[in-house]
Short mmCIF file of C-alpha atoms in Angstrom, two decimals:
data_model
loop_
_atom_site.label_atom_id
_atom_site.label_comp_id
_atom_site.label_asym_id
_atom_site.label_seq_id
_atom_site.Cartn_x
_atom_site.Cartn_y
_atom_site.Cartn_z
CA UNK A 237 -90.07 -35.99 68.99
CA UNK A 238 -88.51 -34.29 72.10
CA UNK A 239 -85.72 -31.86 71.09
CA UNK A 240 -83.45 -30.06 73.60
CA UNK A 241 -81.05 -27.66 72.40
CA UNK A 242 -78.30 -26.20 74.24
CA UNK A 243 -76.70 -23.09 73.41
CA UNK A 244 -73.33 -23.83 72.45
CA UNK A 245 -71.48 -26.90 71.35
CA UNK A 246 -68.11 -25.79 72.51
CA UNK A 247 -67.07 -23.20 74.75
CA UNK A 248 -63.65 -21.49 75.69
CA UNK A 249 -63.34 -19.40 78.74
CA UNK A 250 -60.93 -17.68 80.70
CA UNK A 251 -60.50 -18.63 84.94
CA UNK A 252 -62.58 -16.26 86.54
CA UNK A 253 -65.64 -15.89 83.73
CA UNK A 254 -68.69 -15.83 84.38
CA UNK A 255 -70.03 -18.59 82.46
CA UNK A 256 -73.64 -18.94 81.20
CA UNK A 257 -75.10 -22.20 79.63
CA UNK A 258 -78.68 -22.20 78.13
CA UNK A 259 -80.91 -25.07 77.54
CA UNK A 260 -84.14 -25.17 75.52
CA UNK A 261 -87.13 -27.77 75.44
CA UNK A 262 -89.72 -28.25 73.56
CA UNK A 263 -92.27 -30.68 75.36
CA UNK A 264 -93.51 -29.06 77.95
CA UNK A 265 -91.46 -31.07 80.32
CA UNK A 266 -92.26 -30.53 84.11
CA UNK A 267 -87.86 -31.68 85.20
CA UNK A 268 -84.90 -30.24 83.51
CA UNK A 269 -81.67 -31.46 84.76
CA UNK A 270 -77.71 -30.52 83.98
CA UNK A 271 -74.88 -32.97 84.64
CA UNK A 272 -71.20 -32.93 83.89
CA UNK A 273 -69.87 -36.10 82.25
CA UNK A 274 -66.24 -36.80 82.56
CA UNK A 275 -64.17 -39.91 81.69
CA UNK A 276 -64.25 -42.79 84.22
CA UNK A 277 -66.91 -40.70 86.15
CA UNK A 278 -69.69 -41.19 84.35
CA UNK A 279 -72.25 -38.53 84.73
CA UNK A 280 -72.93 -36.43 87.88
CA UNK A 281 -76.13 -34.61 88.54
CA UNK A 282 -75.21 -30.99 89.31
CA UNK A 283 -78.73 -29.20 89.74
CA UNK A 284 -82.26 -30.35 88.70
CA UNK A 285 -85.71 -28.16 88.65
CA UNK A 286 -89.17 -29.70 88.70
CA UNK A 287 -91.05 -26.46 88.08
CA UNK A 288 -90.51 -22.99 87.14
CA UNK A 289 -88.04 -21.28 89.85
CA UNK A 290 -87.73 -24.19 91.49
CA UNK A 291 -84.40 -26.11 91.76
CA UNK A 292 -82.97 -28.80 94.10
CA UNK A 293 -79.12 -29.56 94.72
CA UNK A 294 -77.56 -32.63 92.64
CA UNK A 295 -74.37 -34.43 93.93
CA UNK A 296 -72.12 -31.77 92.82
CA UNK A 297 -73.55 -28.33 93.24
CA UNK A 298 -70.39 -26.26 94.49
CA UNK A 299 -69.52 -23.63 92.20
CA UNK A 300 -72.65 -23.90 90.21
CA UNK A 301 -76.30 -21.80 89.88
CA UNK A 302 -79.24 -22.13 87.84
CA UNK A 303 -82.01 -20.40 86.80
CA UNK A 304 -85.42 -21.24 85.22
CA UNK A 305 -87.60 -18.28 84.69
CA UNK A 306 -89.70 -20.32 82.34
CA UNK A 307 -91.05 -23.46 82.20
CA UNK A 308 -89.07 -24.65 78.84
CA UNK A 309 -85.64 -22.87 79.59
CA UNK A 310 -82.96 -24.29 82.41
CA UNK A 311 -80.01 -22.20 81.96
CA UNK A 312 -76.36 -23.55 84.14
CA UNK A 313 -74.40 -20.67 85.43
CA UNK A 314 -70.45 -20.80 86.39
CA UNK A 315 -69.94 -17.72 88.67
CA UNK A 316 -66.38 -17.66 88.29
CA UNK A 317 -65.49 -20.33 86.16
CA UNK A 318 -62.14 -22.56 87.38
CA UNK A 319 -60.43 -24.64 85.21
CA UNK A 320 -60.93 -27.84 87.24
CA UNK A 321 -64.99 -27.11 85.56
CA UNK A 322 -63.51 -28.26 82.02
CA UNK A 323 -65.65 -30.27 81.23
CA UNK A 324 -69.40 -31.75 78.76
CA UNK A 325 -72.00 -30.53 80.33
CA UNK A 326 -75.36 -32.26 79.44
CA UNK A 327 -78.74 -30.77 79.76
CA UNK A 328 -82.01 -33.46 79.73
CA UNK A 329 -85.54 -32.76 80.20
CA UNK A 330 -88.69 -35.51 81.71
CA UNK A 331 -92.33 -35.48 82.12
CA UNK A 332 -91.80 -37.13 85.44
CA UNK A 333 -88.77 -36.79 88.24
CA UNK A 334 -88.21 -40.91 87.87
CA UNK A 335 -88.76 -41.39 83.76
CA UNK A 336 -86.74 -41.25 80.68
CA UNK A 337 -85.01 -38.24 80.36
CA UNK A 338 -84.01 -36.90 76.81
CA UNK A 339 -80.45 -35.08 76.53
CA UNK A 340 -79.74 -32.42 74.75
CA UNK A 341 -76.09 -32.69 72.49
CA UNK A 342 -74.18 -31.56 75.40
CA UNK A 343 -71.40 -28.24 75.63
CA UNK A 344 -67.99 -29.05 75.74
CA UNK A 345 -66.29 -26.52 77.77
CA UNK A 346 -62.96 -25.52 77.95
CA UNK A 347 -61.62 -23.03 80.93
CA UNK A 348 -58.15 -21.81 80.77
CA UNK B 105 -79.25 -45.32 98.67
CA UNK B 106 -79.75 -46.64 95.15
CA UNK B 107 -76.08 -46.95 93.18
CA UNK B 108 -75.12 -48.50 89.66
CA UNK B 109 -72.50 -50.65 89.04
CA UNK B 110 -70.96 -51.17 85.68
CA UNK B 111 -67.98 -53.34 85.73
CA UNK B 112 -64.98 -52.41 83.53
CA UNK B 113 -65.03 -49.71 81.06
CA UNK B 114 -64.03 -51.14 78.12
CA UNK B 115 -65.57 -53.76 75.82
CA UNK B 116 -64.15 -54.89 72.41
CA UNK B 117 -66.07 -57.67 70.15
CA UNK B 118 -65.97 -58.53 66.60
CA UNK B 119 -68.90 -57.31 63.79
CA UNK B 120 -71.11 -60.19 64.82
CA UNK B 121 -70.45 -61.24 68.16
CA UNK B 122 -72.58 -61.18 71.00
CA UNK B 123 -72.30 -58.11 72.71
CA UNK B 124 -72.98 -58.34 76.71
CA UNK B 125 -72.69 -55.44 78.68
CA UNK B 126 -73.18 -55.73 82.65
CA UNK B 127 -74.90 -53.87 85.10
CA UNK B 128 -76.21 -54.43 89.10
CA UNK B 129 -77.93 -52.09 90.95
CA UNK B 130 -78.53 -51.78 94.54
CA UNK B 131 -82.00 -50.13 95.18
CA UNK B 132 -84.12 -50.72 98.36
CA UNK B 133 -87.36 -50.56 96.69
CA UNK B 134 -88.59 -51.67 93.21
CA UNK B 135 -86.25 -49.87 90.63
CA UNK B 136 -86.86 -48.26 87.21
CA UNK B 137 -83.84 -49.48 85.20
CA UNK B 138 -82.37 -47.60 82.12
CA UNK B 139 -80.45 -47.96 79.41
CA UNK B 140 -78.56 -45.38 77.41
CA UNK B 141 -76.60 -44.90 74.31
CA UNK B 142 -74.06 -42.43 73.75
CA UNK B 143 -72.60 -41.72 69.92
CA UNK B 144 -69.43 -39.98 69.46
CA UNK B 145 -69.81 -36.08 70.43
CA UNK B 146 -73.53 -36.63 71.30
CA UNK B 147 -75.48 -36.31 73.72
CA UNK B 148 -77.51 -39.32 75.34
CA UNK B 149 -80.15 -41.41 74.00
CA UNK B 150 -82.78 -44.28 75.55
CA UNK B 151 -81.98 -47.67 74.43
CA UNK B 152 -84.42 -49.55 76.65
CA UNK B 153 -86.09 -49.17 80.21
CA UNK B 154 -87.32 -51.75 82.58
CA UNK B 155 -90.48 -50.29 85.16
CA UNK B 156 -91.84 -53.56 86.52
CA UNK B 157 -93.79 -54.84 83.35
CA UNK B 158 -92.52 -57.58 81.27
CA UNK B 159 -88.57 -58.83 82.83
CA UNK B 160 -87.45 -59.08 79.41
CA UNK B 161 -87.07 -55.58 77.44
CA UNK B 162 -86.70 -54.88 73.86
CA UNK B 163 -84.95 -52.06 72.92
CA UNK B 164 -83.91 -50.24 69.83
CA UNK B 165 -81.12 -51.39 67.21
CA UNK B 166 -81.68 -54.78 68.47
CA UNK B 167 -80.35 -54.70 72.28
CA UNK B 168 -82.78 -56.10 74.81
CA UNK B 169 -81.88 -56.36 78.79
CA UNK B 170 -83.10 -58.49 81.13
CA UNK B 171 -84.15 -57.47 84.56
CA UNK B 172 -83.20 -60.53 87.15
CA UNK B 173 -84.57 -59.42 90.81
CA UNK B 174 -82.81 -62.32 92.20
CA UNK B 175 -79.11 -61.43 90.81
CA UNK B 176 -79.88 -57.50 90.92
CA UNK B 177 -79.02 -57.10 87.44
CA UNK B 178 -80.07 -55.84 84.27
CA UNK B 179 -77.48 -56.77 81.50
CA UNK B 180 -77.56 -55.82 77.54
CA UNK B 181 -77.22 -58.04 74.98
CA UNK B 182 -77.09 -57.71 71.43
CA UNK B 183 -76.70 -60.87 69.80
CA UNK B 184 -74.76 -59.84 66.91
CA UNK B 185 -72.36 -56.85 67.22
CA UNK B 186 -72.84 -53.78 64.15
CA UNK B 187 -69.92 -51.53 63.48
CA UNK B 188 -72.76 -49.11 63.95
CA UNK B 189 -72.62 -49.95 67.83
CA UNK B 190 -69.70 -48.78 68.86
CA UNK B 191 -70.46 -46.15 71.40
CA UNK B 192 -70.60 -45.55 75.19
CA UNK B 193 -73.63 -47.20 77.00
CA UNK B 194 -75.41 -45.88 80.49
CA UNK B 195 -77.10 -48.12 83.22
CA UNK B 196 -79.39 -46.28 85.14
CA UNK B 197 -81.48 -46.75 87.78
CA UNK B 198 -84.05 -44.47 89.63
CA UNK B 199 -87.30 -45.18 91.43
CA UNK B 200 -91.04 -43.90 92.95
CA UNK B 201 -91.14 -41.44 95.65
CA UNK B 202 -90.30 -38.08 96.61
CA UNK B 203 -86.75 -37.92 96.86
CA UNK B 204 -86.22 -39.82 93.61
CA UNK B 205 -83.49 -39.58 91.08
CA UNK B 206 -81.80 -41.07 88.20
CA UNK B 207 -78.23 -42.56 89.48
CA UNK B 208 -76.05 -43.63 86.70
CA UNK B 209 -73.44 -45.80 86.18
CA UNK B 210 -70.21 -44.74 84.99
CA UNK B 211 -70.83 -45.93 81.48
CA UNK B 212 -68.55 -48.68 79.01
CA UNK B 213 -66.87 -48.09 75.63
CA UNK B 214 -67.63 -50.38 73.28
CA UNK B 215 -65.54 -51.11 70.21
CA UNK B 216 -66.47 -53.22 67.36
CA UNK B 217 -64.11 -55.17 65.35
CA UNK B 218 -64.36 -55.39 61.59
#
């Protein structure tokens, strides 16, 4: 069975952190991915990588970085985290850019 | 540009009614088409996926979609609703080639009845 793992399940910060959110897989998985989900929007695709230190802008990349220094870590970074980034962010892995993805628990995060 | 439509965002049934849940697409070429599941403070999970094999799809828990070129849709069905099913539920839709992504909908509640 796939497993991703994110670090936290819920997070409070303060405007202005910097913000770090780590995801873990354990299938070798070529694509990792992080969206935000919020109500009535559904989920957006913030940054994706389909190797090591390679990423690729989603459709909401303002105010966001990522890292991937190895292939089974994909870690979401809030440089100064705003409180209009409240939000679940979801982390999901594939074998290929265009097949199932598997999603990690999500972290809820709260900026105040 | 490929785009998911899921209309409404709310569904309510009884335990044991057929549950239908919509979904078009708009894709230019030959889509992959997705469904996922989403339990209370969870993250997502596949139900099904349609990738230009059999038009009818069995999934797990007993949901199977049906891909219809002609209507560009790919609706759920369930034919008898569990209290076990209430949840959120994704369309998705992606396809082959370089720039490809997964595009989802923006996802339905689904309540079940006793």
């Amino acid at each position: 069975d796939v497993k991703v793992t994110q670090s936290s399940r819920y997070l409070v910060k303060r405007t202005g952190e910097k913000v770090f959110l780590e995801c873990v897989q354990d299938m070798d998985h070529e694509n990792m991915f992080w969206y935000r989900q919020d109500p009535g929007l559904g989920l957006r695709l913030i940054y994706f990588s389909y190797d090591v230190k390679m990423k690729e802008k989603g459709d909401i990349p303002e105010g966001y970085s990522v890292s991937r220094e190895k292939k089974e870590r994909f870690s979401l970074i809030l440089e100064s985290a705003s409180t209009n980034q409240t939000s679940m962010y979801l982390c999901a892995s594939s074998l290929d850019r265009v097949e199932t993805q598997y999603f990690g628990p999500g972290t809820r995060l709260l900026v105040l | 540009a490929q785009s998911v439509t899921q209309l409404g965002s709310h569904v309510s049934v009884s335990e044991g009614a057929l549950v239908l849940l919509r979904c078009n697409y708009s894709s230019s070429v030959p889509p992959y088409l997705f469904w996922y599941v989403q339990y209370p403070n969870q993250g997502l999970q596949l139900l099904l996926k349609y990738t230009s094999a059999a038009t009818l799809v069995k999934g797990i828990n007993g949901f199977e979609a049906e891909f219809k070129k002609s209507e560009t849709s790919f609706h759920l069905t369930k034919p008898s609703a569990h209290m076990s099913d209430a949840a959120e539920y994704f369309c998705a839709v992606s396809f082959t080639g370089a720039n490809s992504k997964l595009t989802f909908g923006k996802g339905i509640t689904l309540s079940v009845r006793p």
